[in-house]
Amino acid sequence: MNGRALLGTLALVLLALLVWELRWVLLVLFGAVVLAVALDVPVSLLRRRLPLNRPSAVALVIVTLVVVGWKVSELLLPELLQQANQFTQLLPVLLERLGDLAGGSMAFRSFEERLLQLATWDKLQPLGTQLLGVAGGAANSTIQILLMVLLAILLALDPRHHQRLVLAATPQFWREQMRSLLGESREALGGWLAGMTISAVAVFLLTWAGLALLRVPLALLSGLVCGLLTFVPTIGPTVATALPLAVALLISPAKVAQVLILRLLLQNIEAFVLTPLLLSRTVNLLPTVALMAQLSLGALLGLPGVLLALPLVVVLQVIFQRVLVEQVMDRWT
């Protein structure tokens, strides 16, 4: 190995160490980019229909989101908290019913005892604090979120100057490709965010309405869990189905069958109708790649890594296609 190769290898190692040390800063920055793109989608739609400048459109979108979020929380949050408390009260009964179905095995009894020890708010609240407090010593998670939101607003207010900053740091011979790559990444990320958000909201509302019509308790809580886990590929919808099925088990086997049919119907509609329709013009993630990305970033960065894994994969998939495949592999003869 000559001196130039050794120097290059050393530079790559130092760069990797620097990225690892600054991982929380980079995570906040990427989260801000994701939020900025999420803001830019309604801002762009609004500016196409109304003669507004970008700051006015951004302010209108933020005010609308805050007002809608406040009204929705006023309507749903009290019932949601009530159902969460009701679930903790039903959990011992549910475990007893599952124990009866399992034949009273020793392994299930041990699992039941451990779960019941955690099935109180006094135990669940510290556990939730541990899950959410993954700031890694770099900063408090609340401060990270506030910084992320602030950076996202600044990016959404003036995306062109930030794009020029990235282009200025790019070699001149590759600036056109970089401009195209930034545009395609933004389009893919924006389309994916819009499509998945609409899909998750639709799953939440349909599951909530379906369970309410079937008179299954905790319909709102179950619908919310099913909607949120729509963002987790492959295993998310299956895991989400466990909650309404468990609640239906307390009523009757016939109710379990009804809930199972409802969830299978909604999962197929989401997988084969909603997702292909909403994501037809953007990146289609392979379930295996998405799941491995969430597991890997979750192991490295905790809950923030899990939340930002899929947006990162969307961007990386565009970069790999345009750079690695088209610029390297396709020209390799």
mmCIF file of N, CA, C and O in Angstrom, residues 235-304:
data_model
loop_
_atom_site.group_PDB
_atom_site.id
_atom_site.type_symbol
_atom_site.label_atom_id
_atom_site.label_comp_id
_atom_site.label_asym_id
_atom_site.label_seq_id
_atom_site.Cartn_x
_atom_site.Cartn_y
_atom_site.Cartn_z
ATOM 1 N N ILE A 235 -44.276 -6.582 9.535
ATOM 2 C CA ILE A 235 -44.724 -7.068 10.844
ATOM 3 C C ILE A 235 -45.627 -6.074 11.555
ATOM 4 O O ILE A 235 -46.340 -6.450 12.487
ATOM 5 N N GLY A 236 -45.619 -4.807 11.143
ATOM 6 C CA GLY A 236 -46.403 -3.797 11.826
ATOM 7 C C GLY A 236 -47.897 -4.087 11.849
ATOM 8 O O GLY A 236 -48.507 -4.127 12.927
ATOM 9 N N PRO A 237 -48.528 -4.285 10.684
ATOM 10 C CA PRO A 237 -49.969 -4.577 10.695
ATOM 11 C C PRO A 237 -50.320 -5.849 11.458
ATOM 12 O O PRO A 237 -51.362 -5.917 12.117
ATOM 13 N N THR A 238 -49.450 -6.856 11.375
ATOM 14 C CA THR A 238 -49.716 -8.111 12.091
ATOM 15 C C THR A 238 -49.669 -7.903 13.601
ATOM 16 O O THR A 238 -50.534 -8.378 14.346
ATOM 17 N N VAL A 239 -48.647 -7.189 14.068
ATOM 18 C CA VAL A 239 -48.530 -6.910 15.500
ATOM 19 C C VAL A 239 -49.695 -6.039 15.974
ATOM 20 O O VAL A 239 -50.247 -6.243 17.064
ATOM 21 N N ALA A 240 -50.101 -5.067 15.147
ATOM 22 C CA ALA A 240 -51.195 -4.178 15.526
ATOM 23 C C ALA A 240 -52.505 -4.934 15.694
ATOM 24 O O ALA A 240 -53.338 -4.562 16.523
ATOM 25 N N THR A 241 -52.681 -5.995 14.917
ATOM 26 C CA THR A 241 -53.922 -6.770 14.993
ATOM 27 C C THR A 241 -54.061 -7.488 16.327
ATOM 28 O O THR A 241 -55.170 -7.835 16.745
ATOM 29 N N ALA A 242 -52.953 -7.709 17.017
ATOM 30 C CA ALA A 242 -52.995 -8.459 18.275
ATOM 31 C C ALA A 242 -53.851 -7.752 19.325
ATOM 32 O O ALA A 242 -54.545 -8.408 20.112
ATOM 33 N N LEU A 243 -53.827 -6.404 19.360
ATOM 34 C CA LEU A 243 -54.584 -5.676 20.387
ATOM 35 C C LEU A 243 -56.096 -5.841 20.221
ATOM 36 O O LEU A 243 -56.774 -6.254 21.165
ATOM 37 N N PRO A 244 -56.681 -5.536 19.056
ATOM 38 C CA PRO A 244 -58.136 -5.740 18.945
ATOM 39 C C PRO A 244 -58.549 -7.204 19.060
ATOM 40 O O PRO A 244 -59.634 -7.504 19.583
ATOM 41 N N LEU A 245 -57.693 -8.131 18.601
ATOM 42 C CA LEU A 245 -58.012 -9.549 18.758
ATOM 43 C C LEU A 245 -58.048 -9.948 20.234
ATOM 44 O O LEU A 245 -58.914 -10.713 20.665
ATOM 45 N N ALA A 246 -57.089 -9.436 21.006
ATOM 46 C CA ALA A 246 -57.051 -9.762 22.431
ATOM 47 C C ALA A 246 -58.271 -9.215 23.149
ATOM 48 O O ALA A 246 -58.855 -9.883 24.010
ATOM 49 N N VAL A 247 -58.684 -8.007 22.797
ATOM 50 C CA VAL A 247 -59.873 -7.431 23.429
ATOM 51 C C VAL A 247 -61.121 -8.214 23.018
ATOM 52 O O VAL A 247 -62.008 -8.479 23.846
ATOM 53 N N ALA A 248 -61.192 -8.595 21.732
ATOM 54 C CA ALA A 248 -62.347 -9.371 21.268
ATOM 55 C C ALA A 248 -62.414 -10.729 21.943
ATOM 56 O O ALA A 248 -63.496 -11.301 22.109
ATOM 57 N N LEU A 249 -61.252 -11.253 22.348
ATOM 58 C CA LEU A 249 -61.220 -12.556 23.016
ATOM 59 C C LEU A 249 -61.977 -12.522 24.341
ATOM 60 O O LEU A 249 -62.508 -13.548 24.781
ATOM 61 N N LEU A 250 -62.043 -11.354 24.955
ATOM 62 C CA LEU A 250 -62.771 -11.233 26.216
ATOM 63 C C LEU A 250 -64.288 -11.284 26.021
ATOM 64 O O LEU A 250 -65.027 -11.440 26.992
ATOM 65 N N ILE A 251 -64.722 -11.110 24.767
ATOM 66 C CA ILE A 251 -66.165 -11.088 24.498
ATOM 67 C C ILE A 251 -66.648 -12.468 24.072
ATOM 68 O O ILE A 251 -67.450 -13.097 24.760
ATOM 69 N N SER A 252 -66.136 -12.947 22.924
ATOM 70 C CA SER A 252 -66.574 -14.256 22.439
ATOM 71 C C SER A 252 -65.687 -14.678 21.279
ATOM 72 O O SER A 252 -65.080 -13.821 20.612
ATOM 73 N N PRO A 253 -65.598 -15.987 20.986
ATOM 74 C CA PRO A 253 -64.851 -16.442 19.800
ATOM 75 C C PRO A 253 -65.424 -15.879 18.497
ATOM 76 O O PRO A 253 -64.673 -15.620 17.555
ATOM 77 N N ALA A 254 -66.734 -15.697 18.442
ATOM 78 C CA ALA A 254 -67.340 -15.125 17.235
ATOM 79 C C ALA A 254 -66.847 -13.700 17.002
ATOM 80 O O ALA A 254 -66.597 -13.292 15.860
ATOM 81 N N LYS A 255 -66.690 -12.935 18.091
ATOM 82 C CA LYS A 255 -66.186 -11.570 17.960
ATOM 83 C C LYS A 255 -64.730 -11.565 17.496
ATOM 84 O O LYS A 255 -64.321 -10.697 16.714
ATOM 85 N N VAL A 256 -63.946 -12.555 17.943
ATOM 86 C CA VAL A 256 -62.556 -12.687 17.474
ATOM 87 C C VAL A 256 -62.541 -12.912 15.971
ATOM 88 O O VAL A 256 -61.736 -12.311 15.238
ATOM 89 N N ALA A 257 -63.408 -13.769 15.470
ATOM 90 C CA ALA A 257 -63.475 -14.034 14.033
ATOM 91 C C ALA A 257 -63.861 -12.779 13.258
ATOM 92 O O ALA A 257 -63.292 -12.490 12.190
ATOM 93 N N GLN A 258 -64.813 -12.010 13.785
ATOM 94 C CA GLN A 258 -65.225 -10.783 13.109
ATOM 95 C C GLN A 258 -64.082 -9.766 13.033
ATOM 96 O O GLN A 258 -63.855 -9.137 11.998
ATOM 97 N N VAL A 259 -63.364 -9.607 14.159
ATOM 98 C CA VAL A 259 -62.245 -8.661 14.177
ATOM 99 C C VAL A 259 -61.137 -9.126 13.238
ATOM 100 O O VAL A 259 -60.533 -8.315 12.518
ATOM 101 N N LEU A 260 -60.873 -10.418 13.212
ATOM 102 C CA LEU A 260 -59.839 -10.950 12.331
ATOM 103 C C LEU A 260 -60.192 -10.706 10.864
ATOM 104 O O LEU A 260 -59.331 -10.298 10.062
ATOM 105 N N ILE A 261 -61.446 -10.935 10.496
ATOM 106 C CA ILE A 261 -61.874 -10.687 9.116
ATOM 107 C C ILE A 261 -61.745 -9.205 8.776
ATOM 108 O O ILE A 261 -61.284 -8.833 7.681
ATOM 109 N N LEU A 262 -62.139 -8.341 9.717
ATOM 110 C CA LEU A 262 -62.020 -6.899 9.493
ATOM 111 C C LEU A 262 -60.579 -6.482 9.258
ATOM 112 O O LEU A 262 -60.270 -5.765 8.293
ATOM 113 N N ARG A 263 -59.675 -6.945 10.119
ATOM 114 C CA ARG A 263 -58.271 -6.560 9.981
ATOM 115 C C ARG A 263 -57.636 -7.139 8.717
ATOM 116 O O ARG A 263 -56.847 -6.471 8.049
ATOM 117 N N LEU A 264 -57.969 -8.369 8.358
ATOM 118 C CA LEU A 264 -57.444 -8.944 7.114
ATOM 119 C C LEU A 264 -57.932 -8.152 5.907
ATOM 120 O O LEU A 264 -57.169 -7.902 4.957
ATOM 121 N N LEU A 265 -59.191 -7.755 5.940
ATOM 122 C CA LEU A 265 -59.740 -6.960 4.839
ATOM 123 C C LEU A 265 -59.027 -5.618 4.729
ATOM 124 O O LEU A 265 -58.612 -5.203 3.632
ATOM 125 N N LEU A 266 -58.844 -4.946 5.861
ATOM 126 C CA LEU A 266 -58.190 -3.638 5.841
ATOM 127 C C LEU A 266 -56.715 -3.748 5.461
ATOM 128 O O LEU A 266 -56.181 -2.895 4.746
ATOM 129 N N GLN A 267 -56.027 -4.794 5.931
ATOM 130 C CA GLN A 267 -54.629 -4.981 5.569
ATOM 131 C C GLN A 267 -54.471 -5.197 4.079
ATOM 132 O O GLN A 267 -53.533 -4.672 3.460
ATOM 133 N N ASN A 268 -55.360 -5.967 3.471
ATOM 134 C CA ASN A 268 -55.275 -6.200 2.029
ATOM 135 C C ASN A 268 -55.605 -4.943 1.238
ATOM 136 O O ASN A 268 -54.972 -4.674 0.205
ATOM 137 N N ILE A 269 -56.585 -4.168 1.714
ATOM 138 C CA ILE A 269 -56.888 -2.900 1.047
ATOM 139 C C ILE A 269 -55.690 -1.959 1.123
ATOM 140 O O ILE A 269 -55.317 -1.310 0.139
ATOM 141 N N GLU A 270 -55.063 -1.891 2.307
ATOM 142 C CA GLU A 270 -53.898 -1.017 2.473
ATOM 143 C C GLU A 270 -52.713 -1.483 1.632
ATOM 144 O O GLU A 270 -52.032 -0.674 0.999
ATOM 145 N N ALA A 271 -52.463 -2.792 1.618
ATOM 146 C CA ALA A 271 -51.280 -3.319 0.937
ATOM 147 C C ALA A 271 -51.421 -3.344 -0.580
ATOM 148 O O ALA A 271 -50.453 -3.069 -1.294
ATOM 149 N N PHE A 272 -52.628 -3.662 -1.076
ATOM 150 C CA PHE A 272 -52.793 -3.881 -2.516
ATOM 151 C C PHE A 272 -53.556 -2.774 -3.230
ATOM 152 O O PHE A 272 -53.599 -2.773 -4.464
ATOM 153 N N VAL A 273 -54.158 -1.838 -2.474
ATOM 154 C CA VAL A 273 -54.892 -0.748 -3.112
ATOM 155 C C VAL A 273 -54.303 0.608 -2.720
ATOM 156 O O VAL A 273 -53.831 1.365 -3.569
ATOM 157 N N LEU A 274 -54.319 0.911 -1.406
ATOM 158 C CA LEU A 274 -53.884 2.227 -0.963
ATOM 159 C C LEU A 274 -52.405 2.491 -1.248
ATOM 160 O O LEU A 274 -52.054 3.492 -1.878
ATOM 161 N N THR A 275 -51.546 1.595 -0.766
ATOM 162 C CA THR A 275 -50.101 1.820 -0.916
ATOM 163 C C THR A 275 -49.664 1.878 -2.372
ATOM 164 O O THR A 275 -48.946 2.808 -2.762
ATOM 165 N N PRO A 276 -50.047 0.931 -3.243
ATOM 166 C CA PRO A 276 -49.652 1.065 -4.659
ATOM 167 C C PRO A 276 -50.216 2.324 -5.318
ATOM 168 O O PRO A 276 -49.544 2.947 -6.150
ATOM 169 N N LEU A 277 -51.447 2.711 -4.948
ATOM 170 C CA LEU A 277 -52.054 3.896 -5.556
ATOM 171 C C LEU A 277 -51.359 5.166 -5.103
ATOM 172 O O LEU A 277 -51.041 6.050 -5.908
ATOM 173 N N LEU A 278 -51.069 5.265 -3.792
ATOM 174 C CA LEU A 278 -50.478 6.485 -3.251
ATOM 175 C C LEU A 278 -48.988 6.592 -3.541
ATOM 176 O O LEU A 278 -48.448 7.703 -3.630
ATOM 177 N N LEU A 279 -48.308 5.463 -3.660
ATOM 178 C CA LEU A 279 -46.856 5.483 -3.865
ATOM 179 C C LEU A 279 -46.465 5.083 -5.275
ATOM 180 O O LEU A 279 -45.332 4.681 -5.524
ATOM 181 N N SER A 280 -47.393 5.204 -6.214
ATOM 182 C CA SER A 280 -47.098 4.767 -7.588
ATOM 183 C C SER A 280 -46.044 5.638 -8.259
ATOM 184 O O SER A 280 -45.330 5.190 -9.146
ATOM 185 N N ARG A 281 -45.929 6.905 -7.841
ATOM 186 C CA ARG A 281 -44.975 7.819 -8.473
ATOM 187 C C ARG A 281 -43.735 8.058 -7.622
ATOM 188 O O ARG A 281 -42.954 8.959 -7.920
ATOM 189 N N THR A 282 -43.547 7.307 -6.601
ATOM 190 C CA THR A 282 -42.381 7.510 -5.741
ATOM 191 C C THR A 282 -41.680 6.181 -5.512
ATOM 192 O O THR A 282 -41.968 5.189 -6.167
ATOM 193 N N VAL A 283 -40.750 6.165 -4.556
ATOM 194 C CA VAL A 283 -39.948 4.977 -4.293
ATOM 195 C C VAL A 283 -40.805 3.924 -3.596
ATOM 196 O O VAL A 283 -41.496 4.216 -2.622
ATOM 197 N N ASN A 284 -40.743 2.718 -4.092
ATOM 198 C CA ASN A 284 -41.439 1.604 -3.466
ATOM 199 C C ASN A 284 -40.431 0.785 -2.677
ATOM 200 O O ASN A 284 -39.544 0.146 -3.255
ATOM 201 N N LEU A 285 -40.530 0.817 -1.361
ATOM 202 C CA LEU A 285 -39.551 0.159 -0.512
ATOM 203 C C LEU A 285 -39.821 -1.338 -0.434
ATOM 204 O O LEU A 285 -40.966 -1.762 -0.262
ATOM 205 N N LEU A 286 -38.772 -2.118 -0.550
ATOM 206 C CA LEU A 286 -38.901 -3.543 -0.300
ATOM 207 C C LEU A 286 -39.099 -3.769 1.200
ATOM 208 O O LEU A 286 -38.395 -3.175 2.014
ATOM 209 N N PRO A 287 -40.049 -4.606 1.596
ATOM 210 C CA PRO A 287 -40.294 -4.813 3.029
ATOM 211 C C PRO A 287 -39.064 -5.305 3.787
ATOM 212 O O PRO A 287 -38.826 -4.897 4.921
ATOM 213 N N THR A 288 -38.275 -6.181 3.152
ATOM 214 C CA THR A 288 -37.082 -6.706 3.835
ATOM 215 C C THR A 288 -36.065 -5.599 4.093
ATOM 216 O O THR A 288 -35.493 -5.506 5.178
ATOM 217 N N VAL A 289 -35.844 -4.739 3.079
ATOM 218 C CA VAL A 289 -34.884 -3.641 3.231
ATOM 219 C C VAL A 289 -35.360 -2.663 4.303
ATOM 220 O O VAL A 289 -34.579 -2.221 5.163
ATOM 221 N N ALA A 290 -36.643 -2.325 4.271
ATOM 222 C CA ALA A 290 -37.182 -1.384 5.253
ATOM 223 C C ALA A 290 -37.092 -1.941 6.667
ATOM 224 O O ALA A 290 -36.703 -1.234 7.606
ATOM 225 N N LEU A 291 -37.429 -3.222 6.821
ATOM 226 C CA LEU A 291 -37.397 -3.825 8.155
ATOM 227 C C LEU A 291 -35.976 -3.913 8.691
ATOM 228 O O LEU A 291 -35.714 -3.607 9.860
ATOM 229 N N MET A 292 -35.023 -4.309 7.848
ATOM 230 C CA MET A 292 -33.627 -4.386 8.290
ATOM 231 C C MET A 292 -33.074 -3.011 8.642
ATOM 232 O O MET A 292 -32.292 -2.873 9.587
ATOM 233 N N ALA A 293 -33.494 -1.986 7.892
ATOM 234 C CA ALA A 293 -33.038 -0.629 8.207
ATOM 235 C C ALA A 293 -33.564 -0.183 9.568
ATOM 236 O O ALA A 293 -32.833 0.411 10.367
ATOM 237 N N GLN A 294 -34.825 -0.489 9.864
ATOM 238 C CA GLN A 294 -35.380 -0.116 11.165
ATOM 239 C C GLN A 294 -34.710 -0.875 12.303
ATOM 240 O O GLN A 294 -34.424 -0.297 13.359
ATOM 241 N N LEU A 295 -34.440 -2.154 12.098
ATOM 242 C CA LEU A 295 -33.766 -2.927 13.136
ATOM 243 C C LEU A 295 -32.342 -2.415 13.370
ATOM 244 O O LEU A 295 -31.894 -2.276 14.517
ATOM 245 N N SER A 296 -31.627 -2.111 12.288
ATOM 246 C CA SER A 296 -30.236 -1.674 12.405
ATOM 247 C C SER A 296 -30.137 -0.304 13.073
ATOM 248 O O SER A 296 -29.376 -0.116 14.032
ATOM 249 N N LEU A 297 -30.905 0.665 12.579
ATOM 250 C CA LEU A 297 -30.839 2.004 13.168
ATOM 251 C C LEU A 297 -31.447 2.034 14.560
ATOM 252 O O LEU A 297 -31.041 2.832 15.404
ATOM 253 N N GLY A 298 -32.418 1.151 14.813
ATOM 254 C CA GLY A 298 -32.957 1.057 16.167
ATOM 255 C C GLY A 298 -31.920 0.558 17.149
ATOM 256 O O GLY A 298 -31.828 1.050 18.279
ATOM 257 N N ALA A 299 -31.116 -0.435 16.724
ATOM 258 C CA ALA A 299 -30.057 -0.950 17.590
ATOM 259 C C ALA A 299 -28.967 0.099 17.823
ATOM 260 O O ALA A 299 -28.388 0.174 18.901
ATOM 261 N N LEU A 300 -28.681 0.929 16.805
ATOM 262 C CA LEU A 300 -27.611 1.915 16.920
ATOM 263 C C LEU A 300 -28.051 3.193 17.630
ATOM 264 O O LEU A 300 -27.313 3.749 18.445
ATOM 265 N N LEU A 301 -29.275 3.660 17.327
ATOM 266 C CA LEU A 301 -29.694 4.990 17.772
ATOM 267 C C LEU A 301 -30.954 4.995 18.607
ATOM 268 O O LEU A 301 -31.417 6.064 19.015
ATOM 269 N N GLY A 302 -31.544 3.834 18.835
ATOM 270 C CA GLY A 302 -32.744 3.781 19.656
ATOM 271 C C GLY A 302 -33.990 4.182 18.891
ATOM 272 O O GLY A 302 -34.073 4.054 17.664
ATOM 273 N N LEU A 303 -34.969 4.711 19.613
ATOM 274 C CA LEU A 303 -36.255 5.061 19.018
ATOM 275 C C LEU A 303 -36.146 6.090 17.894
ATOM 276 O O LEU A 303 -36.828 5.945 16.865
ATOM 277 N N PRO A 304 -35.325 7.158 18.002
ATOM 278 C CA PRO A 304 -35.199 8.088 16.872
ATOM 279 C C PRO A 304 -34.704 7.400 15.605
ATOM 280 O O PRO A 304 -35.133 7.745 14.498
#
